[in-house]
Short mmCIF file of C-alpha atoms in Angstrom, two decimals:
data_model
loop_
_atom_site.label_atom_id
_atom_site.label_comp_id
_atom_site.label_asym_id
_atom_site.label_seq_id
_atom_site.Cartn_x
_atom_site.Cartn_y
_atom_site.Cartn_z
CA MET Y 140 43.12 -8.78 -14.45
CA THR Y 141 44.53 -8.73 -10.93
CA ALA Y 142 43.37 -10.27 -7.70
CA GLU Y 143 42.96 -8.12 -4.60
CA GLU Y 144 41.91 -8.99 -1.04
CA VAL Y 145 39.23 -6.87 0.57
CA VAL Y 146 39.04 -6.94 4.36
CA THR Y 147 35.56 -6.70 5.90
CA GLU Y 148 34.53 -7.52 9.45
CA GLY Y 149 37.78 -9.41 10.10
CA CYS Y 150 37.56 -11.54 6.91
CA SER Y 151 39.71 -11.31 3.79
CA ILE Y 152 37.65 -11.72 0.61
CA PRO Y 153 39.56 -12.19 -2.66
CA VAL Y 154 38.17 -9.91 -5.39
CA GLU Y 155 39.19 -9.91 -9.04
CA GLY Y 156 39.33 -6.79 -11.16
CA GLU Y 157 41.57 -4.29 -12.88
CA ASP Y 158 43.09 -1.62 -10.66
CA ILE Y 159 42.07 1.66 -12.34
CA THR Y 160 43.34 4.10 -9.71
CA PRO Y 161 45.95 6.60 -10.97
CA ASN Y 162 48.54 5.50 -8.39
CA LYS Y 163 47.63 1.79 -8.57
CA ASP Y 164 46.83 1.39 -4.89
CA GLY Y 165 43.96 -1.04 -5.46
CA GLY Y 166 41.39 1.48 -4.28
CA VAL Y 167 39.05 0.99 -7.25
CA LEU Y 168 38.82 -2.31 -9.09
CA LYS Y 169 36.82 -2.67 -12.30
CA ILE Y 170 35.24 -5.72 -13.91
CA ILE Y 171 33.57 -5.27 -17.31
CA LYS Y 172 30.28 -7.16 -17.54
CA LYS Y 173 29.27 -5.93 -20.99
CA GLU Y 174 31.51 -4.21 -23.53
CA GLY Y 175 30.57 -0.73 -24.71
CA THR Y 176 29.65 0.17 -28.26
CA SER Y 177 31.69 3.36 -28.78
CA SER Y 178 35.40 4.07 -28.97
CA GLU Y 179 35.19 7.42 -27.19
CA LEU Y 180 35.46 7.90 -23.43
CA PRO Y 181 33.86 10.69 -21.39
CA MET Y 182 36.07 13.62 -20.42
CA THR Y 183 36.32 15.83 -17.35
CA GLY Y 184 33.30 18.15 -17.21
CA ASP Y 185 31.13 15.93 -19.42
CA LYS Y 186 27.61 15.28 -18.21
CA VAL Y 187 27.15 11.52 -17.94
CA PHE Y 188 23.93 9.52 -17.63
CA VAL Y 189 24.03 6.16 -15.83
CA HIS Y 190 21.98 3.52 -14.04
CA TYR Y 191 23.54 1.91 -10.99
CA VAL Y 192 22.92 -0.58 -8.19
CA GLY Y 193 24.99 -0.18 -5.02
CA THR Y 194 25.61 -3.02 -2.55
CA LEU Y 195 27.81 -3.81 0.43
CA LEU Y 196 30.30 -6.67 0.10
CA ASP Y 197 27.80 -9.08 1.67
CA GLY Y 198 25.31 -8.29 -1.10
CA THR Y 199 23.06 -5.95 0.92
CA GLN Y 200 21.63 -3.38 -1.46
CA PHE Y 201 21.71 0.21 -0.20
CA ASP Y 202 20.75 2.18 -3.32
CA SER Y 203 19.51 1.69 -6.89
CA SER Y 204 18.62 4.18 -9.63
CA ARG Y 205 16.89 1.33 -11.45
CA ASP Y 206 14.44 0.89 -8.58
CA ARG Y 207 13.62 4.59 -8.87
CA GLY Y 208 13.18 4.25 -12.63
CA GLU Y 209 15.26 7.33 -13.37
CA LYS Y 210 18.79 7.62 -14.74
CA PHE Y 211 21.34 9.40 -12.58
CA SER Y 212 23.42 12.22 -14.12
CA PHE Y 213 26.45 14.19 -12.92
CA GLU Y 214 29.39 16.20 -14.26
CA LEU Y 215 32.43 13.97 -14.43
CA GLY Y 216 35.55 14.95 -12.50
CA LYS Y 217 33.89 17.82 -10.63
CA GLY Y 218 33.70 16.10 -7.23
CA GLN Y 219 29.91 15.74 -7.39
CA VAL Y 220 30.15 12.01 -6.59
CA ILE Y 221 32.52 9.71 -4.69
CA LYS Y 222 36.09 9.50 -6.02
CA ALA Y 223 35.58 5.95 -7.25
CA TRP Y 224 32.84 7.09 -9.61
CA ASP Y 225 34.87 9.98 -11.06
CA ILE Y 226 37.68 7.49 -11.71
CA GLY Y 227 35.56 4.53 -12.84
CA VAL Y 228 33.02 6.20 -15.13
CA ALA Y 229 35.87 8.01 -16.93
CA THR Y 230 37.05 4.59 -18.17
CA MET Y 231 33.65 3.53 -19.56
CA LYS Y 232 32.26 3.54 -23.08
CA THR Y 233 28.66 4.17 -24.08
CA GLY Y 234 26.61 1.00 -23.53
CA GLU Y 235 29.17 -0.52 -21.17
CA ILE Y 236 28.12 -2.28 -17.95
CA CYS Y 237 30.80 -2.78 -15.31
CA LYS Y 238 31.27 -3.57 -11.65
CA LEU Y 239 33.29 -1.14 -9.51
CA ILE Y 240 34.70 -2.39 -6.17
CA CYS Y 241 35.50 0.72 -4.14
CA LYS Y 242 37.60 0.81 -0.98
CA PRO Y 243 36.48 3.21 1.81
CA GLU Y 244 39.02 5.92 0.97
CA TYR Y 245 37.47 6.16 -2.52
CA ALA Y 246 33.90 5.94 -1.18
CA TYR Y 247 32.51 7.25 2.13
CA GLY Y 248 35.64 6.71 4.24
CA ALA Y 249 35.78 6.20 7.99
CA ALA Y 250 32.48 8.04 8.54
CA GLY Y 251 30.37 5.95 6.18
CA SER Y 252 26.91 7.25 5.25
CA PRO Y 253 24.52 6.16 8.01
CA PRO Y 254 22.22 4.43 8.32
CA LYS Y 255 22.74 2.33 5.18
CA ILE Y 256 26.52 2.51 4.72
CA PRO Y 257 28.64 1.66 7.79
CA PRO Y 258 32.05 3.19 8.57
CA ASN Y 259 35.05 1.96 6.55
CA ALA Y 260 32.79 0.12 4.11
CA THR Y 261 33.98 -1.27 0.79
CA LEU Y 262 31.20 -0.77 -1.75
CA VAL Y 263 30.26 -2.53 -4.95
CA PHE Y 264 28.48 -0.71 -7.78
CA GLN Y 265 27.14 -2.13 -11.00
CA VAL Y 266 27.08 0.79 -13.42
CA GLU Y 267 25.71 1.13 -16.95
CA LEU Y 268 26.72 4.17 -19.03
CA PHE Y 269 24.00 5.34 -21.43
CA GLU Y 270 25.33 8.63 -22.81
CA PHE Y 271 27.56 11.60 -22.18
CA HIS Y 272 28.02 15.02 -23.68
CA GLY Y 273 30.17 18.10 -23.15
CA GLU Y 274 29.50 21.08 -20.90
CA ASP Y 275 27.46 24.00 -22.27
CA ILE Y 276 29.35 27.15 -21.27
CA THR Y 277 26.97 29.75 -22.75
CA ASP Y 278 25.14 32.06 -20.35
CA GLY Y 279 21.72 30.90 -21.49
CA GLU Y 280 22.79 27.26 -22.01
CA ASP Y 281 21.59 27.39 -25.61
CA GLY Y 282 24.03 24.73 -26.80
CA GLY Y 283 26.09 27.30 -28.70
CA ILE Y 284 29.48 26.45 -27.15
CA ILE Y 285 30.20 22.94 -25.84
CA ARG Y 286 33.42 22.24 -23.92
CA ARG Y 287 35.18 18.92 -23.44
CA ILE Y 288 38.26 19.05 -21.21
CA ILE Y 289 41.31 17.10 -22.36
CA THR Y 290 43.64 18.26 -19.58
CA LYS Y 291 42.31 19.90 -16.46
CA GLY Y 292 43.85 23.24 -15.55
CA GLU Y 293 45.20 24.51 -12.25
CA GLY Y 294 43.64 26.83 -9.70
CA TYR Y 295 40.17 28.31 -9.69
CA THR Y 296 40.58 31.71 -11.35
CA LYS Y 297 39.70 32.30 -15.00
CA PRO Y 298 40.44 35.11 -17.47
CA ASN Y 299 38.03 38.04 -17.45
CA GLU Y 300 37.27 40.79 -19.94
CA GLY Y 301 40.53 42.64 -20.59
CA ALA Y 302 42.77 39.85 -19.24
CA SER Y 303 46.09 39.26 -21.01
CA VAL Y 304 46.16 35.68 -22.29
CA GLU Y 305 48.73 33.43 -23.91
CA VAL Y 306 47.09 30.64 -25.91
CA CYS Y 307 47.75 27.90 -28.41
CA LEU Y 308 44.78 27.14 -30.65
CA VAL Y 309 43.82 24.94 -33.57
CA GLY Y 310 40.60 25.71 -35.44
CA ARG Y 311 38.86 23.12 -37.62
CA HIS Y 312 35.91 23.20 -39.96
CA GLU Y 313 34.78 19.67 -40.78
CA ASP Y 314 38.09 17.86 -41.54
CA ARG Y 315 40.15 20.94 -42.42
CA VAL Y 316 42.46 22.90 -40.11
CA PHE Y 317 41.88 26.54 -40.99
CA ASP Y 318 43.67 28.28 -38.12
CA GLU Y 319 46.69 27.16 -36.09
CA ARG Y 320 48.45 29.81 -34.02
CA GLU Y 321 50.07 30.76 -30.73
CA LEU Y 322 48.79 34.16 -29.63
CA LYS Y 323 49.14 36.76 -26.90
CA PHE Y 324 46.30 39.29 -26.66
CA GLU Y 325 43.75 40.87 -24.37
CA VAL Y 326 40.32 39.30 -24.05
CA GLY Y 327 38.07 41.63 -26.01
CA ASP Y 328 40.60 42.11 -28.83
CA GLY Y 329 40.14 38.68 -30.38
CA GLU Y 330 38.02 39.81 -33.32
CA SER Y 331 40.85 42.01 -34.55
CA LEU Y 332 42.92 38.82 -34.81
CA GLY Y 333 40.23 37.04 -36.80
CA LEU Y 334 38.95 34.99 -33.86
CA PRO Y 335 35.20 34.32 -33.59
CA PRO Y 336 33.40 35.56 -30.43
CA GLY Y 337 33.01 31.99 -29.18
CA VAL Y 338 36.78 31.60 -28.71
CA GLU Y 339 36.94 34.52 -26.26
CA LYS Y 340 33.86 33.19 -24.48
CA ALA Y 341 35.60 29.81 -24.27
CA LEU Y 342 38.76 31.35 -22.81
CA GLN Y 343 36.78 32.94 -19.99
CA SER Y 344 35.68 29.46 -18.89
CA MET Y 345 39.21 28.01 -18.72
CA GLU Y 346 41.82 27.56 -15.99
CA GLN Y 347 45.54 28.06 -16.49
CA GLY Y 348 47.14 25.05 -18.18
CA GLU Y 349 43.79 23.67 -19.33
CA GLU Y 350 43.51 22.05 -22.75
CA ALA Y 351 40.00 21.62 -24.10
CA LEU Y 352 37.93 21.00 -27.21
CA PHE Y 353 35.17 23.47 -28.04
CA THR Y 354 32.35 23.00 -30.53
CA ILE Y 355 31.14 26.45 -31.55
CA LYS Y 356 27.80 26.92 -33.32
CA PRO Y 357 27.41 29.68 -35.99
CA LYS Y 358 25.86 32.17 -33.55
CA TYR Y 359 29.20 32.25 -31.66
CA GLY Y 360 31.34 31.56 -34.73
CA TYR Y 361 31.42 33.48 -38.00
CA GLY Y 362 27.62 33.59 -38.25
CA THR Y 363 25.69 34.00 -41.47
CA ALA Y 364 28.59 35.85 -43.13
CA GLY Y 365 31.26 33.17 -42.74
CA SER Y 366 34.92 34.18 -43.02
CA ASN Y 367 36.66 35.00 -46.30
CA LYS Y 368 40.02 35.08 -44.52
CA PHE Y 369 39.73 31.43 -43.45
CA ASP Y 370 37.40 30.27 -46.25
CA ILE Y 371 34.62 29.44 -43.80
CA PRO Y 372 31.13 29.24 -45.36
CA PRO Y 373 28.03 30.87 -43.81
CA ASN Y 374 26.37 29.16 -40.82
CA ALA Y 375 29.35 26.89 -40.17
CA THR Y 376 29.91 24.96 -36.93
CA LEU Y 377 33.56 25.18 -35.81
CA GLN Y 378 35.80 23.05 -33.60
CA TYR Y 379 38.63 24.63 -31.62
CA LYS Y 380 41.29 22.91 -29.57
CA ILE Y 381 42.55 25.55 -27.13
CA THR Y 382 45.36 25.46 -24.58
CA LEU Y 383 45.44 28.34 -22.10
CA LYS Y 384 49.16 28.51 -21.40
CA ALA Y 385 49.10 31.56 -19.13
CA PHE Y 386 47.02 34.60 -18.29
CA GLU Y 387 46.94 37.70 -16.13
CA LYS Y 388 43.52 38.89 -15.02
CA ALA Y 389 42.45 42.45 -15.62
CA LYS Y 390 41.65 44.17 -12.36
CA GLU Y 391 37.99 44.03 -11.41
CA SER Y 392 36.21 47.22 -10.40
CA TRP Y 393 36.31 46.35 -6.69
CA GLU Y 394 40.10 45.77 -6.89
CA MET Y 395 40.84 49.34 -8.03
CA ASN Y 396 40.80 52.62 -6.15
CA SER Y 397 39.25 55.72 -7.70
CA PHE Y 398 42.56 56.95 -9.13
CA GLU Y 399 43.19 53.61 -10.88
CA LYS Y 400 39.67 53.55 -12.30
CA LEU Y 401 40.10 57.01 -13.80
CA GLU Y 402 43.54 56.15 -15.12
CA GLN Y 403 42.40 52.89 -16.73
CA SER Y 404 39.23 54.50 -18.11
CA ALA Y 405 41.29 57.11 -19.95
CA ILE Y 406 43.49 54.37 -21.42
CA VAL Y 407 40.63 52.17 -22.66
CA LYS Y 408 38.79 55.24 -24.02
CA GLU Y 409 41.73 55.88 -26.34
CA LYS Y 410 41.83 52.21 -27.22
CA GLY Y 411 38.12 52.24 -28.03
CA THR Y 412 38.54 55.34 -30.19
CA GLN Y 413 41.29 53.63 -32.17
CA TYR Y 414 39.08 50.60 -32.75
CA PHE Y 415 36.24 52.87 -33.87
CA LYS Y 416 38.49 54.65 -36.39
CA GLU Y 417 39.44 51.23 -37.78
CA GLY Y 418 35.77 50.28 -38.16
CA LYS Y 419 35.97 47.68 -35.39
CA TYR Y 420 32.78 48.76 -33.66
CA LYS Y 421 32.25 45.64 -31.52
CA GLN Y 422 35.73 45.87 -30.03
CA ALA Y 423 35.28 49.60 -29.47
CA ALA Y 424 32.00 48.98 -27.65
CA VAL Y 425 33.73 46.47 -25.34
CA GLN Y 426 36.19 49.17 -24.24
CA TYR Y 427 33.51 51.82 -23.65
CA LYS Y 428 31.41 49.37 -21.61
CA ARG Y 429 34.41 48.80 -19.35
CA ILE Y 430 34.46 52.52 -18.51
CA VAL Y 431 30.78 52.41 -17.59
CA SER Y 432 31.23 49.34 -15.39
CA TRP Y 433 34.14 50.94 -13.53
CA LEU Y 434 32.67 54.40 -12.96
CA GLU Y 435 28.88 54.08 -12.97
CA HIS Y 436 28.51 53.28 -9.27
CA GLU Y 437 31.72 54.85 -7.93
CA SER Y 438 30.82 56.99 -4.91
CA SER Y 439 34.10 57.55 -3.08
CA MET Y 440 35.63 60.30 -5.21
CA GLU Y 441 36.74 63.84 -4.49
CA PRO Y 442 34.84 66.62 -6.34
CA GLU Y 443 37.61 67.01 -8.92
CA GLU Y 444 37.66 63.26 -9.55
CA GLU Y 445 33.87 63.19 -9.83
CA GLU Y 446 34.00 65.73 -12.65
CA LYS Y 447 36.56 63.64 -14.52
CA ALA Y 448 34.51 60.49 -13.95
CA LYS Y 449 31.35 62.20 -15.20
CA ALA Y 450 33.13 63.37 -18.35
CA LEU Y 451 34.46 59.86 -19.03
CA ARG Y 452 31.07 58.26 -18.43
CA LEU Y 453 29.39 60.76 -20.72
CA ALA Y 454 31.95 60.13 -23.46
CA ALA Y 455 31.56 56.36 -23.00
CA HIS Y 456 27.76 56.49 -23.38
CA LEU Y 457 27.96 58.81 -26.40
CA ASN Y 458 30.56 56.61 -28.08
CA LEU Y 459 28.61 53.47 -27.25
CA ALA Y 460 25.56 55.02 -28.92
CA MET Y 461 27.60 55.66 -32.06
CA CYS Y 462 28.95 52.08 -32.04
CA TYR Y 463 25.45 50.66 -31.70
CA LEU Y 464 24.19 52.84 -34.56
CA LYS Y 465 27.02 51.52 -36.75
CA LEU Y 466 26.13 47.97 -35.69
CA GLN Y 467 22.43 48.67 -36.46
CA GLU Y 468 21.42 48.05 -32.86
CA ALA Y 469 19.07 51.01 -32.54
CA SER Y 470 17.44 50.04 -29.23
CA SER Y 471 20.86 49.76 -27.52
CA ALA Y 472 21.87 53.12 -29.02
CA LEU Y 473 18.67 54.65 -27.63
CA GLU Y 474 19.47 53.30 -24.16
CA SER Y 475 23.02 54.73 -24.28
CA CYS Y 476 21.68 58.14 -25.34
CA ASP Y 477 19.20 58.15 -22.46
CA LYS Y 478 22.08 57.41 -20.07
CA ALA Y 479 24.09 60.27 -21.55
CA LEU Y 480 21.15 62.67 -21.21
CA GLU Y 481 20.84 61.74 -17.54
CA LEU Y 482 24.35 63.18 -17.16
CA ASP Y 483 23.84 66.17 -19.48
CA THR Y 484 20.19 67.02 -20.23
CA ASN Y 485 20.91 69.22 -23.26
CA ASN Y 486 23.87 67.35 -24.75
CA GLU Y 487 23.92 67.99 -28.51
CA LYS Y 488 25.39 64.62 -29.53
CA ALA Y 489 23.11 62.63 -27.23
CA LEU Y 490 19.97 64.35 -28.56
CA PHE Y 491 21.07 64.01 -32.17
CA ARG Y 492 22.05 60.32 -31.85
CA ARG Y 493 18.85 59.52 -29.98
CA GLY Y 494 17.00 61.11 -32.88
CA GLU Y 495 18.95 58.89 -35.27
CA ALA Y 496 18.11 55.79 -33.24
CA LEU Y 497 14.41 56.70 -33.14
CA PHE Y 498 14.46 57.37 -36.89
CA VAL Y 499 15.85 53.85 -37.52
CA MET Y 500 13.11 52.49 -35.25
CA LYS Y 501 10.55 54.39 -37.43
CA GLU Y 502 9.40 56.53 -34.51
CA TYR Y 503 9.48 59.63 -36.70
CA ASP Y 504 7.46 61.95 -34.43
CA ARG Y 505 9.79 61.34 -31.47
CA ALA Y 506 12.86 61.58 -33.71
CA ARG Y 507 11.65 64.92 -35.12
CA ALA Y 508 11.15 66.23 -31.57
CA ASP Y 509 14.78 65.43 -30.70
CA PHE Y 510 16.14 67.04 -33.88
CA GLN Y 511 13.97 70.12 -33.28
CA ARG Y 512 15.36 70.39 -29.78
CA VAL Y 513 18.88 70.25 -31.21
CA THR Y 514 18.15 73.12 -33.61
CA GLN Y 515 16.61 75.17 -30.79
CA LEU Y 516 19.65 74.68 -28.53
CA TYR Y 517 22.27 74.63 -31.30
CA PRO Y 518 20.95 76.69 -34.27
CA SER Y 519 24.10 76.10 -36.33
CA ASN Y 520 23.53 72.30 -36.50
CA LYS Y 521 22.63 71.90 -40.18
CA ALA Y 522 22.47 68.10 -39.98
CA ALA Y 523 19.62 68.31 -37.47
CA LYS Y 524 17.70 70.64 -39.78
CA SER Y 525 18.08 68.15 -42.63
CA GLN Y 526 16.89 65.33 -40.38
CA ILE Y 527 13.78 67.33 -39.44
CA VAL Y 528 12.85 67.60 -43.14
CA LEU Y 529 13.32 63.83 -43.55
CA CYS Y 530 11.22 63.12 -40.46
CA GLN Y 531 8.45 65.40 -41.72
CA LYS Y 532 8.41 63.58 -45.06
CA HIS Y 533 8.08 60.24 -43.30
CA VAL Y 534 5.42 61.56 -40.91
CA LYS Y 535 3.45 62.96 -43.87
CA ALA Y 536 3.81 59.69 -45.77
CA GLN Y 537 2.66 57.79 -42.71
CA HIS Y 538 -0.37 60.08 -42.34
CA GLU Y 539 -1.29 59.58 -46.01
CA LYS Y 540 -0.93 55.85 -45.60
CA ASP Y 541 -3.11 55.90 -42.48
CA LYS Y 542 -5.66 58.10 -44.27
CA ARG Y 543 -5.91 55.63 -47.14
CA LEU Y 544 -6.08 52.74 -44.72
CA TYR Y 545 -8.85 54.34 -42.68
CA ALA Y 546 -10.69 55.49 -45.84
CA ASN Y 547 -10.66 51.93 -47.14
CA MET Y 548 -11.69 50.69 -43.73
CA PHE Y 549 -14.63 53.13 -43.53
CA GLN Y 550 -15.62 52.31 -47.13
CA LYS Y 551 -15.68 48.63 -46.24
CA PHE Y 552 -17.74 49.38 -43.15
CA ALA Y 553 -20.16 51.49 -45.24
CA GLU Y 554 -20.47 48.76 -47.87
CA ARG Y 555 -21.00 46.17 -45.16
CA ASP Y 556 -23.70 48.30 -43.50
CA ALA Y 557 -25.42 49.02 -46.86
CA LYS Y 558 -25.45 45.31 -47.67
CA LYS Y 559 -26.81 44.51 -44.23
CA GLU Y 560 -29.53 47.15 -44.64
CA ALA Y 561 -30.41 45.85 -48.13
CA ASP Y 562 -30.64 42.31 -46.81
CA GLN Y 563 -32.92 43.50 -44.03
CA ASP Y 564 -35.13 45.35 -46.55
CA LYS Y 565 -35.37 42.23 -48.69
CA GLU Y 566 -36.30 40.16 -45.68
CA GLN Y 567 -38.96 42.69 -44.65
CA GLU Y 568 -40.34 42.84 -48.19
CA LYS Y 569 -40.47 39.06 -48.28
CA LYS Y 570 -42.44 38.98 -45.04
CA GLN Y 571 -44.84 41.65 -46.32
CA ASN Y 572 -45.40 39.78 -49.59
CA GLY Y 573 -46.09 36.61 -47.61
CA SER Y 574 -48.65 38.42 -45.49
CA ALA Y 575 -50.37 39.87 -48.62
CA MET Y 576 -50.60 36.44 -50.17
CA GLU Y 577 -52.16 35.14 -46.97
CA ILE Y 578 -54.77 37.89 -47.07
CA GLU Y 579 -55.56 37.14 -50.73
CA GLU Y 580 -55.92 33.40 -49.99
CA ASN Y 581 -58.18 34.10 -47.04
CA GLY Y 582 -60.29 36.42 -49.23
CA ALA Y 583 -60.61 33.75 -51.89
CA GLN Y 584 -61.70 31.20 -49.30
CA GLU Y 585 -64.36 33.58 -47.92
CA GLN Y 586 -65.76 34.14 -51.46
CA THR Y 587 -65.94 30.36 -52.05
CA GLN Y 588 -67.77 29.78 -48.77
CA ALA Y 589 -70.22 32.59 -49.61
#
């Protein structure tokens, strides 16, 4: 513990506490009131949940989360709070209660925060840390990839799809290290190196020089299949420690002129084709999607360039459709075929692959129509003729099934109606019998009276 003097309104007030500022200038002093229960400390980027009471040095309270009855949360080290809090809460353990004495330069400075906090005010906070957890970096925040930053990176840019990266990584499953490598590759090629999709997603959230821990759920890991290469069982949660040593961003669409877009599209088309030949359909699809993103809305080309762009876009959509069919993603294949047919209404491959997608989706009538159109436009296409026969078999089978279903349905309706009619007849007969008995009884009474 050290003793510091805080000057306020011309008076020097001795204050005890540990100086926790990085450069030891006495700007933030900490006094622990209650020890925490955990051994782990929050890291940069973690979401922390606290209660606090803020006072001036004379004891005047200016704010309190406890009075509001609601915990306060923020992302540590992201500048969302005063400097003193980013420094102080980073030293706390779960369950800890401490007092932070914060000089103006680590609080609200010369301006203060009127009307409650005057200029150049030293502030005192009593803070209790309840919990903290890492940052969810998935697009839908589904908890699939959680990041905890060990060492903050530099700058603000991050790798994008196609960026060249240099990384050091250590992969763990439970207590076993299963992968420890230094790699150089392009983002989008990771699967060919045995990396799960979550690692590439993680890299796109990192800054140069950053070191971070990532917890990757099965959806972003090796999924239900696991990994034979690394002896990872199905549905396994993985931990990766990743250091992004260096990277070079791939040019974004807006950074390239039309010539560069055409040039790069031709390069990645060949790359995608190579991946496809190797059976790496996901990686191939990534390359073809890049072509679409570069050329789909390009409007500043000369006529000759436009023709080249159209041919590349058409090839990209056709190849994407084939990738999606291989990946058993029929609806995405259908969408790619529709895009291709917008560019070339009678394209043989687009019509055939759309028919295949519709067949997988069990829309046999629509699939047959596409295959029939192929045979009309391209009579030599024997595969389309075979597909028509298959579609007809399925359509016929579906009709027979529907016929039996409807026959059974009508039979049930007929039986229900017959039963209802029989019940009504019985009820009517019962009423008639009751009336007859009444007549007989009345007749008997009349004879007795006579």
